[in-house]
Short mmCIF file of C-alpha atoms and ligand atoms in Angstrom, two decimals:
data_model
loop_
_atom_site.label_atom_id
_atom_site.label_comp_id
_atom_site.label_asym_id
_atom_site.label_seq_id
_atom_site.Cartn_x
_atom_site.Cartn_y
_atom_site.Cartn_z
CA MET A 1 0.17 0.26 0.19
CA ASP A 2 1.30 3.46 -0.83
CA TYR A 3 0.77 5.65 1.66
CA ASN A 4 0.95 9.14 -0.27
CA LEU A 5 -2.44 10.50 -1.31
CA SER A 6 -1.66 11.52 -5.28
CA GLU A 7 -1.54 14.95 -6.48
CA GLU A 8 -5.26 14.23 -7.73
CA GLN A 9 -6.78 12.95 -4.13
CA GLN A 10 -4.79 15.86 -1.89
CA MET A 11 -6.52 18.19 -3.87
CA MET A 12 -9.89 16.66 -3.37
CA ARG A 13 -9.40 16.17 0.03
CA GLN A 14 -8.59 19.46 0.26
CA MET A 15 -11.70 20.70 -1.92
CA VAL A 16 -13.97 18.80 0.82
CA ARG A 17 -12.07 20.43 3.62
CA ASP A 18 -13.46 23.95 2.15
CA PHE A 19 -16.66 22.83 1.71
CA ALA A 20 -16.79 21.98 5.23
CA LYS A 21 -15.32 25.22 6.68
CA LYS A 22 -17.43 27.58 3.99
CA GLU A 23 -21.13 25.39 4.28
CA ILE A 24 -21.42 22.32 6.67
CA GLU A 25 -20.35 23.70 9.89
CA PRO A 26 -23.25 27.07 9.24
CA TRP A 27 -25.04 24.54 8.53
CA ILE A 28 -24.77 22.66 11.84
CA PRO A 29 -27.88 24.72 14.30
CA ARG A 30 -30.01 24.09 11.24
CA MET A 31 -29.63 19.91 10.83
CA GLU A 32 -28.94 20.10 14.92
CA ALA A 33 -32.70 21.00 15.47
CA GLY A 34 -33.84 18.46 12.31
CA GLU A 35 -33.41 20.49 9.03
CA PHE A 36 -32.18 17.49 5.95
CA PRO A 37 -29.38 19.62 4.21
CA ARG A 38 -30.94 19.18 0.94
CA GLU A 39 -29.13 21.96 -0.61
CA LEU A 40 -25.76 20.67 0.75
CA LEU A 41 -26.37 17.71 -1.37
CA GLU A 42 -26.90 20.36 -4.56
CA LYS A 43 -24.07 21.60 -3.82
CA MET A 44 -21.67 18.14 -2.86
CA GLY A 45 -23.26 16.97 -6.92
CA GLU A 46 -22.09 20.59 -8.17
CA LEU A 47 -18.24 19.50 -7.25
CA GLY A 48 -19.05 15.99 -7.82
CA LEU A 49 -19.27 14.75 -4.52
CA MET A 50 -22.79 12.58 -5.54
CA GLY A 51 -20.86 9.84 -8.40
CA ILE A 52 -17.14 10.60 -6.95
CA THR A 53 -16.44 7.18 -7.76
CA ALA A 54 -19.51 6.43 -10.72
CA PRO A 55 -17.41 6.34 -14.11
CA GLU A 56 -17.83 9.23 -16.16
CA LYS A 57 -20.13 8.08 -18.61
CA TYR A 58 -23.02 7.88 -16.08
CA GLY A 59 -22.26 11.54 -15.29
CA GLY A 60 -19.68 10.66 -12.02
CA ALA A 61 -16.83 11.56 -11.52
CA GLY A 62 -14.28 8.76 -11.86
CA MET A 63 -12.40 8.96 -9.15
CA ASP A 64 -10.73 5.86 -7.08
CA PHE A 65 -12.59 4.40 -4.29
CA LEU A 66 -9.78 6.02 -1.48
CA SER A 67 -11.05 9.32 -2.99
CA TYR A 68 -14.45 8.48 -1.88
CA ILE A 69 -13.49 7.33 1.39
CA ILE A 70 -11.60 10.85 1.98
CA ALA A 71 -14.44 12.56 1.18
CA ILE A 72 -16.50 10.71 3.76
CA HIS A 73 -13.98 10.87 6.04
CA GLU A 74 -13.60 14.76 5.94
CA LEU A 75 -17.13 15.65 5.59
CA SER A 76 -17.97 13.18 9.13
CA LYS A 77 -14.93 15.13 10.52
CA ALA A 78 -17.65 18.43 10.07
CA SER A 79 -20.56 16.51 10.19
CA ALA A 80 -21.35 12.60 10.51
CA VAL A 81 -24.60 13.36 9.02
CA MET A 82 -23.29 14.17 6.02
CA GLY A 83 -20.98 11.60 6.14
CA VAL A 84 -23.73 8.59 6.68
CA ILE A 85 -25.91 10.48 3.86
CA LEU A 86 -23.54 10.10 1.19
CA SER A 87 -21.79 6.71 2.36
CA VAL A 88 -25.57 5.36 2.29
CA HIS A 89 -26.49 7.02 -1.30
CA THR A 90 -22.74 6.30 -2.50
CA SER A 91 -22.30 2.83 -1.02
CA VAL A 92 -25.74 0.81 -0.66
CA GLY A 93 -27.63 3.16 -3.19
CA MET A 94 -26.12 4.08 -6.54
CA ASN A 95 -23.61 1.26 -5.85
CA PRO A 96 -26.11 -1.71 -6.65
CA ILE A 97 -27.08 -0.17 -9.94
CA LEU A 98 -23.68 0.53 -11.15
CA TYR A 99 -22.34 -3.14 -10.48
CA PHE A 100 -25.47 -5.19 -10.63
CA GLY A 101 -27.75 -3.35 -12.87
CA ASN A 102 -28.56 -3.30 -16.56
CA GLU A 103 -27.30 -1.40 -19.60
CA GLU A 104 -30.84 0.89 -19.63
CA GLN A 105 -31.36 1.44 -15.69
CA LYS A 106 -28.14 2.25 -15.12
CA ASN A 107 -28.87 4.56 -17.66
CA ARG A 108 -31.74 5.58 -16.43
CA TYR A 109 -30.83 5.82 -12.65
CA LEU A 110 -26.91 6.48 -12.38
CA PRO A 111 -26.29 9.94 -14.16
CA LYS A 112 -29.07 12.36 -12.07
CA MET A 113 -27.89 10.22 -8.81
CA ALA A 114 -24.27 11.37 -10.18
CA SER A 115 -25.55 15.26 -9.66
CA GLY A 116 -27.17 15.11 -6.86
CA GLN A 117 -30.73 15.36 -8.49
CA TYR A 118 -31.24 12.23 -6.61
CA LEU A 119 -30.60 10.61 -3.51
CA GLY A 120 -30.31 6.93 -2.73
CA ALA A 121 -31.47 4.59 -0.42
CA PHE A 122 -31.26 0.93 1.07
CA CYS A 123 -33.71 -0.79 2.81
CA LEU A 124 -33.28 -4.37 3.90
CA THR A 125 -33.44 -3.76 7.63
CA GLU A 126 -37.12 -5.03 8.87
CA THR A 127 -38.86 -5.11 11.90
CA SER A 128 -38.33 -8.29 12.72
CA SER A 129 -35.22 -9.29 11.05
CA GLY A 130 -32.06 -6.35 11.62
CA SER A 131 -28.70 -8.39 12.03
CA ASP A 132 -30.80 -11.77 10.28
CA ALA A 133 -30.96 -10.23 7.45
CA GLY A 134 -32.02 -12.73 4.94
CA SER A 135 -34.99 -13.43 7.31
CA LEU A 136 -36.48 -10.64 6.07
CA LYS A 137 -40.31 -10.65 4.78
CA THR A 138 -41.62 -7.99 2.81
CA LYS A 139 -43.16 -10.21 -0.47
CA ALA A 140 -42.74 -9.96 -4.04
CA LYS A 141 -45.24 -11.80 -6.37
CA ARG A 142 -44.69 -11.30 -10.40
CA VAL A 143 -47.96 -10.66 -11.75
CA ASP A 144 -47.68 -10.40 -16.11
CA ASP A 145 -45.08 -7.32 -16.66
CA HIS A 146 -44.21 -6.33 -12.56
CA TYR A 147 -44.50 -6.84 -9.45
CA VAL A 148 -46.18 -6.52 -6.39
CA LEU A 149 -44.24 -5.69 -3.18
CA ASN A 150 -46.27 -6.12 0.11
CA GLY A 151 -44.67 -5.25 3.75
CA SER A 152 -42.70 -2.42 5.41
CA LYS A 153 -38.91 -1.36 5.89
CA MET A 154 -37.42 0.15 9.09
CA PHE A 155 -34.78 2.15 9.88
CA ILE A 156 -34.22 3.27 6.38
CA THR A 157 -31.37 6.10 5.89
CA ASN A 158 -32.09 8.83 3.81
CA GLY A 159 -35.82 7.31 3.56
CA GLY A 160 -38.52 10.26 3.28
CA GLU A 161 -36.17 11.71 1.57
CA ALA A 162 -34.46 9.96 -1.25
CA ASP A 163 -35.62 9.81 -4.99
CA VAL A 164 -34.31 5.28 -6.14
CA TYR A 165 -35.04 3.01 -3.32
CA ILE A 166 -33.09 -0.44 -3.39
CA VAL A 167 -35.29 -2.10 -2.01
CA PHE A 168 -35.47 -6.13 -0.75
CA ALA A 169 -38.05 -8.25 -1.08
CA ASN A 170 -38.96 -12.67 -1.11
CA THR A 171 -40.19 -13.28 -4.53
CA ALA A 172 -39.38 -17.36 -3.04
CA PRO A 173 -40.10 -16.88 0.26
CA GLU A 174 -39.48 -20.95 0.77
CA LYS A 175 -36.09 -21.11 -0.90
CA GLY A 176 -34.08 -19.23 2.16
CA THR A 177 -31.72 -15.80 1.06
CA TYR A 178 -31.52 -17.50 -2.51
CA GLY A 179 -35.91 -16.23 -2.69
CA ILE A 180 -34.86 -12.93 -1.78
CA SER A 181 -34.77 -10.30 -5.44
CA ALA A 182 -33.72 -6.63 -5.92
CA PHE A 183 -35.79 -3.83 -6.37
CA ILE A 184 -35.37 -0.41 -7.98
CA VAL A 185 -38.12 1.32 -6.59
CA ASP A 186 -39.08 5.08 -7.73
CA GLN A 187 -40.53 7.55 -5.05
CA ASP A 188 -43.07 7.94 -6.38
CA THR A 189 -44.42 4.45 -7.43
CA PRO A 190 -48.02 3.81 -5.97
CA GLY A 191 -48.32 1.83 -2.55
CA LEU A 192 -45.51 3.34 -1.39
CA SER A 193 -45.67 4.79 1.55
CA ILE A 194 -43.24 7.00 4.46
CA GLY A 195 -43.81 4.96 7.84
CA LYS A 196 -42.70 6.60 10.95
CA ASP A 197 -39.26 8.92 11.44
CA GLU A 198 -37.52 8.53 13.93
CA LYS A 199 -36.30 10.58 16.86
CA LYS A 200 -33.22 9.80 17.74
CA MET A 201 -29.58 10.05 19.88
CA GLY A 202 -27.56 11.96 17.12
CA LEU A 203 -26.88 12.56 13.70
CA HIS A 204 -30.47 15.23 14.32
CA GLY A 205 -30.66 16.13 10.33
CA SER A 206 -30.21 12.53 8.84
CA ARG A 207 -33.63 11.06 8.11
CA THR A 208 -34.69 6.95 9.08
CA VAL A 209 -38.01 6.04 8.75
CA ALA A 210 -39.77 2.81 8.12
CA LEU A 211 -41.07 2.63 5.06
CA ASN A 212 -44.76 0.65 4.13
CA PHE A 213 -45.75 -1.45 0.65
CA ASP A 214 -48.62 -1.45 0.18
CA ASN A 215 -49.89 -3.61 -3.03
CA MET A 216 -46.99 -1.25 -4.29
CA LYS A 217 -46.40 -2.26 -8.14
CA VAL A 218 -42.54 -2.68 -9.54
CA PRO A 219 -42.54 -2.82 -12.88
CA ALA A 220 -40.04 -5.90 -14.12
CA GLU A 221 -37.64 -3.91 -15.20
CA ASN A 222 -36.67 -2.59 -12.75
CA ARG A 223 -35.53 -6.25 -10.90
CA LEU A 224 -31.80 -5.70 -10.14
CA GLY A 225 -29.71 -8.59 -11.49
CA ALA A 226 -31.69 -11.83 -11.20
CA GLU A 227 -34.52 -13.37 -8.70
CA GLY A 228 -33.06 -14.95 -6.09
CA GLU A 229 -29.40 -13.03 -6.79
CA GLY A 230 -30.85 -10.00 -3.96
CA PHE A 231 -28.26 -11.33 -0.73
CA LYS A 232 -26.43 -11.73 -2.74
CA ILE A 233 -26.61 -7.60 -3.84
CA ALA A 234 -27.10 -6.93 -0.63
CA MET A 235 -24.19 -8.26 1.36
CA ALA A 236 -21.72 -7.61 -1.62
CA ASN A 237 -22.47 -3.92 -1.33
CA LEU A 238 -22.39 -3.84 2.27
CA ASP A 239 -18.95 -5.48 2.45
CA VAL A 240 -17.92 -2.14 0.79
CA GLY A 241 -20.37 0.33 2.43
CA ARG A 242 -18.79 -0.48 5.69
CA ILE A 243 -16.15 1.15 4.78
CA GLY A 244 -17.80 4.07 4.35
CA ILE A 245 -19.37 3.93 7.86
CA ALA A 246 -15.72 3.08 8.77
CA ALA A 247 -14.63 6.56 7.76
CA GLN A 248 -17.42 8.40 8.95
CA ALA A 249 -15.94 6.57 12.53
CA LEU A 250 -12.79 7.75 11.87
CA GLY A 251 -13.53 11.49 11.22
CA ILE A 252 -15.62 11.67 14.39
CA ALA A 253 -12.57 9.88 15.80
CA GLU A 254 -10.37 12.56 15.02
CA ALA A 255 -13.30 15.67 15.24
CA SER A 256 -12.92 14.32 19.11
CA LEU A 257 -9.48 13.77 19.97
CA GLU A 258 -8.66 17.45 17.86
CA ALA A 259 -10.68 19.14 20.17
CA ALA A 260 -9.91 17.99 23.01
CA THR A 261 -6.63 17.81 22.19
CA ALA A 262 -6.88 21.80 21.49
CA TYR A 263 -8.97 22.10 24.83
CA ALA A 264 -6.65 20.88 27.14
CA LYS A 265 -4.31 23.21 25.69
CA GLU A 266 -5.88 25.74 26.45
CA ARG A 267 -8.49 25.21 29.31
CA GLU A 268 -6.18 26.32 32.50
CA GLN A 269 -6.80 24.74 36.24
CA PHE A 270 -4.58 25.13 39.42
CA GLY A 271 -2.37 26.90 37.26
CA LYS A 272 -1.36 25.10 34.39
CA PRO A 273 -3.56 24.15 30.92
CA ILE A 274 -5.19 20.39 32.19
CA ALA A 275 -2.50 19.09 29.31
CA ALA A 276 0.24 19.15 31.83
CA ASN A 277 -1.77 16.28 33.68
CA GLN A 278 -0.35 12.89 32.90
CA GLY A 279 -4.06 12.11 33.41
CA VAL A 280 -4.73 14.33 30.28
CA GLY A 281 -2.26 13.74 28.74
CA PHE A 282 -2.92 9.59 28.86
CA LYS A 283 -6.09 10.54 27.72
CA LEU A 284 -4.57 12.28 24.94
CA ALA A 285 -2.10 9.70 23.93
CA ASP A 286 -4.41 6.71 24.16
CA MET A 287 -6.62 8.27 21.30
CA ALA A 288 -4.17 9.72 19.08
CA THR A 289 -2.18 5.39 18.57
CA ALA A 290 -5.98 4.61 18.51
CA THR A 291 -7.05 6.87 15.57
CA GLU A 292 -3.83 6.54 14.10
CA ALA A 293 -4.74 2.41 14.36
CA ALA A 294 -7.97 2.65 12.75
CA ARG A 295 -6.87 5.63 9.97
CA LEU A 296 -4.52 2.61 8.63
CA LEU A 297 -7.17 -0.04 8.91
CA VAL A 298 -9.41 2.23 6.91
CA TYR A 299 -7.57 3.53 4.27
CA ARG A 300 -5.93 -0.50 3.80
CA ALA A 301 -10.09 -1.57 3.41
CA ALA A 302 -10.25 0.84 1.01
CA TRP A 303 -6.92 0.82 -0.97
CA LEU A 304 -7.78 -2.91 -1.21
CA ARG A 305 -11.34 -2.30 -2.47
CA ALA A 306 -9.79 0.60 -4.94
CA GLU A 307 -7.22 -2.28 -6.04
CA ASN A 308 -10.95 -4.54 -6.95
CA LYS A 309 -9.05 -6.86 -4.12
CA SER A 310 -11.16 -8.57 -1.94
CA CYS A 311 -12.25 -6.37 1.04
CA GLY A 312 -14.88 -8.42 2.90
CA LYS A 313 -12.57 -9.21 5.95
CA GLU A 314 -10.72 -5.71 5.93
CA ALA A 315 -14.08 -3.70 5.85
CA SER A 316 -15.37 -5.64 8.66
CA MET A 317 -12.00 -5.17 10.80
CA ALA A 318 -12.02 -1.30 10.25
CA LYS A 319 -16.11 -1.32 10.87
CA LEU A 320 -15.38 -2.59 14.59
CA PHE A 321 -12.53 -1.22 15.65
CA ALA A 322 -13.20 2.95 14.15
CA SER A 323 -16.55 2.87 14.83
CA GLN A 324 -15.57 1.52 18.64
CA THR A 325 -12.51 4.25 18.55
CA ALA A 326 -15.26 7.22 17.87
CA VAL A 327 -17.79 5.52 20.51
CA ASP A 328 -14.56 5.95 22.68
CA ASN A 329 -12.98 9.31 21.62
CA SER A 330 -16.17 11.27 21.62
CA ILE A 331 -16.88 9.83 25.58
CA GLU A 332 -13.03 11.18 26.76
CA ALA A 333 -13.11 14.21 24.96
CA VAL A 334 -16.70 15.12 26.76
CA GLN A 335 -14.68 14.22 29.96
CA ILE A 336 -11.74 16.10 28.96
CA PHE A 337 -14.48 19.82 28.50
CA GLY A 338 -15.67 18.89 31.67
CA GLY A 339 -18.85 20.72 31.95
CA TYR A 340 -18.85 22.80 29.35
CA GLY A 341 -18.05 18.86 27.27
CA TYR A 342 -22.02 18.09 28.78
CA THR A 343 -23.16 21.00 27.05
CA GLU A 344 -24.46 22.31 23.57
CA ASP A 345 -22.36 24.72 23.52
CA TYR A 346 -18.98 22.63 22.12
CA PRO A 347 -19.22 19.85 19.69
CA VAL A 348 -18.28 16.95 21.98
CA GLU A 349 -21.00 16.15 23.07
CA ARG A 350 -22.56 15.64 19.24
CA TYR A 351 -19.82 13.46 18.36
CA PHE A 352 -20.66 11.88 21.56
CA ARG A 353 -24.10 11.27 20.13
CA ASP A 354 -22.95 10.69 16.07
CA ALA A 355 -20.82 8.11 17.69
CA LYS A 356 -22.71 5.05 19.12
CA VAL A 357 -24.78 4.38 15.34
CA CYS A 358 -21.26 3.29 13.65
CA GLN A 359 -21.23 0.70 15.65
CA ILE A 360 -25.41 -0.57 15.12
CA TYR A 361 -25.60 0.19 10.89
CA GLU A 362 -24.40 -1.67 8.12
CA GLY A 363 -24.13 -4.35 10.27
CA THR A 364 -23.62 -4.51 14.11
CA SER A 365 -19.82 -4.99 15.73
CA GLU A 366 -21.36 -8.21 16.91
CA ILE A 367 -21.96 -8.77 13.29
CA GLN A 368 -18.78 -7.87 12.26
CA ARG A 369 -17.22 -10.13 14.68
CA VAL A 370 -19.42 -13.17 13.16
CA VAL A 371 -18.49 -11.91 9.63
CA ILE A 372 -14.46 -11.77 10.39
CA ALA A 373 -14.39 -14.99 12.21
CA LYS A 374 -16.47 -16.25 9.18
CA HIS A 375 -13.10 -15.00 7.04
CA LEU A 376 -10.88 -16.73 9.41
CA THR A 377 -12.61 -20.03 9.66
CA ASN A 378 -13.82 -20.91 6.27
N1 CAA B 1 -20.83 -11.09 -0.42
C1 CAA B 1 -21.73 -11.93 -1.74
N2 CAA B 1 -21.69 -12.79 -1.00
C2 CAA B 1 -22.27 -12.78 0.22
C3 CAA B 1 -21.42 -12.12 1.23
C4 CAA B 1 -21.03 -11.72 0.21
N3 CAA B 1 -19.86 -10.78 1.52
N4 CAA B 1 -21.74 -12.66 2.23
C5 CAA B 1 -22.65 -13.60 1.93
N5 CAA B 1 -22.97 -14.34 0.64
C6 CAA B 1 -23.80 -14.82 0.24
C7 CAA B 1 -23.44 -16.29 0.96
O1 CAA B 1 -21.93 -16.93 -0.23
C8 CAA B 1 -23.76 -17.28 0.91
O2 CAA B 1 -24.53 -18.13 -0.46
P1 CAA B 1 -23.78 -19.71 -0.47
O3 CAA B 1 -24.74 -20.02 0.10
O4 CAA B 1 -24.29 -20.02 -2.21
O5 CAA B 1 -22.46 -19.54 -0.09
C9 CAA B 1 -25.51 -16.24 0.97
O6 CAA B 1 -25.05 -15.67 1.12
C10 CAA B 1 -25.81 -16.06 2.56
O7 CAA B 1 -24.67 -16.88 2.94
P2 CAA B 1 -24.83 -16.97 4.94
O8 CAA B 1 -25.11 -18.00 5.02
O9 CAA B 1 -23.28 -16.09 5.66
O10 CAA B 1 -25.90 -15.41 5.40
P3 CAA B 1 -26.57 -15.68 6.69
O11 CAA B 1 -28.27 -15.85 6.89
O12 CAA B 1 -26.14 -16.57 8.12
O13 CAA B 1 -26.31 -13.93 7.69
C11 CAA B 1 -24.79 -11.95 7.87
C12 CAA B 1 -24.52 -13.65 7.12
C13 CAA B 1 -23.10 -11.86 7.50
C14 CAA B 1 -25.07 -12.21 9.18
C15 CAA B 1 -25.46 -11.38 7.77
O14 CAA B 1 -26.80 -11.17 7.53
C16 CAA B 1 -25.09 -9.70 7.70
O15 CAA B 1 -24.64 -9.07 7.43
N6 CAA B 1 -26.12 -9.70 8.48
C17 CAA B 1 -25.90 -7.58 8.57
C18 CAA B 1 -26.98 -7.04 7.92
C19 CAA B 1 -26.87 -5.45 7.95
O16 CAA B 1 -25.66 -5.41 8.18
N7 CAA B 1 -27.86 -4.44 7.83
C20 CAA B 1 -27.25 -3.15 7.55
C21 CAA B 1 -28.85 -2.45 7.11
S1 CAA B 1 -27.96 -1.46 5.91
C22 CAA B 1 -28.10 0.22 7.14
O17 CAA B 1 -27.69 -0.45 7.90
C23 CAA B 1 -28.03 1.36 5.77
C24 CAA B 1 -27.45 2.19 6.49
O18 CAA B 1 -28.56 2.62 7.55
C25 CAA B 1 -26.50 3.41 7.08
#
């Protein structure tokens, strides 16, 4: 692995940093008040960030996977909300179409998704199938030239805002995971309705909703891949998607470290900066070491993906470790800030609230261990 970023990657990183400073930071109070940052997504589309890895012939920026991970990492340092919106849109919204769609589907959806005109979402989880994704109950029945879908989905990131939903449903329940098929569903499809909007501990401004399918008619031409191929499509895209969430966690971990370090150097008690106390210095040392280890895992997994090498195990390791580091660092950052850290006047309480979900979505930390163990023992 080459540890030096190319000139193009460095320029992209600077562009995202500038965008975060100028556009995202002023928007944070609006997101914290619950507003979805659609306006920012349009601007990100203009900068090429919404289709960063999509080929130029589909309107994308045609950049490599590492560039995409740099973008998620840098966005998430400013706002984990922007990181997850882009990660879900790209990894599990657009990529299923890019890698499993036919030419007609690619031409119909990718240019609009790459420009930011269309936002993507991924609909796998249901009320009774979270970690056990293969046990999903939503059914799809073929009727002439379309499928009729009935069921519901839960915890759908970007739901209610997305224009394109990748929906997993069972076309042959007796076949278990081999009976699951994937569909591209437009937001205005009759029979699709938005259910409960979750009130979350963190990630305020990112929408998470339930979806209901009531005799939802999806044209057969919108089936993604073959019948029964859905579970593989979901798993393959999650493999890669998890690197995006790992990069989001890395952003939160790094932001927590930087805020805590700056504060510890500036805050004086007992006549000296609190950083001069070994108790605080050791906390910062541990936070910095874990952040560096997380960075290496995340960038290595991304590099493997960029080189088209197998990366499932490394993606799970990166997500497992980076999300734990985000949680640990944000807790320690609040502690170093003391009473101020517990208030909304400083960002560390937001980092703390945003970090936790990185250990839950796109596969819990326990599921990441299941995936890693399977790689080791199979
Ligand atoms: N790539 C391709 N195919 C894969 C695969 C992968 N990574 N993983 C499994 N498969 C295939 C298997 O090869 C197998 O097919 P074969 O028998 O032909 O080999 C088939 O799928 C079934 O595999 P398993 O028996 O391993 O499946 P399982 O039912 O035991 O489940 C699991 C495995 C890893 C636990 C899986 O259910 C899982 O990942 N669960 C977590 C679900 C998850 O991550 N949900 C996230 C929702 S999306 C989200 O959170 C987005 C957001 O909001 C941010």
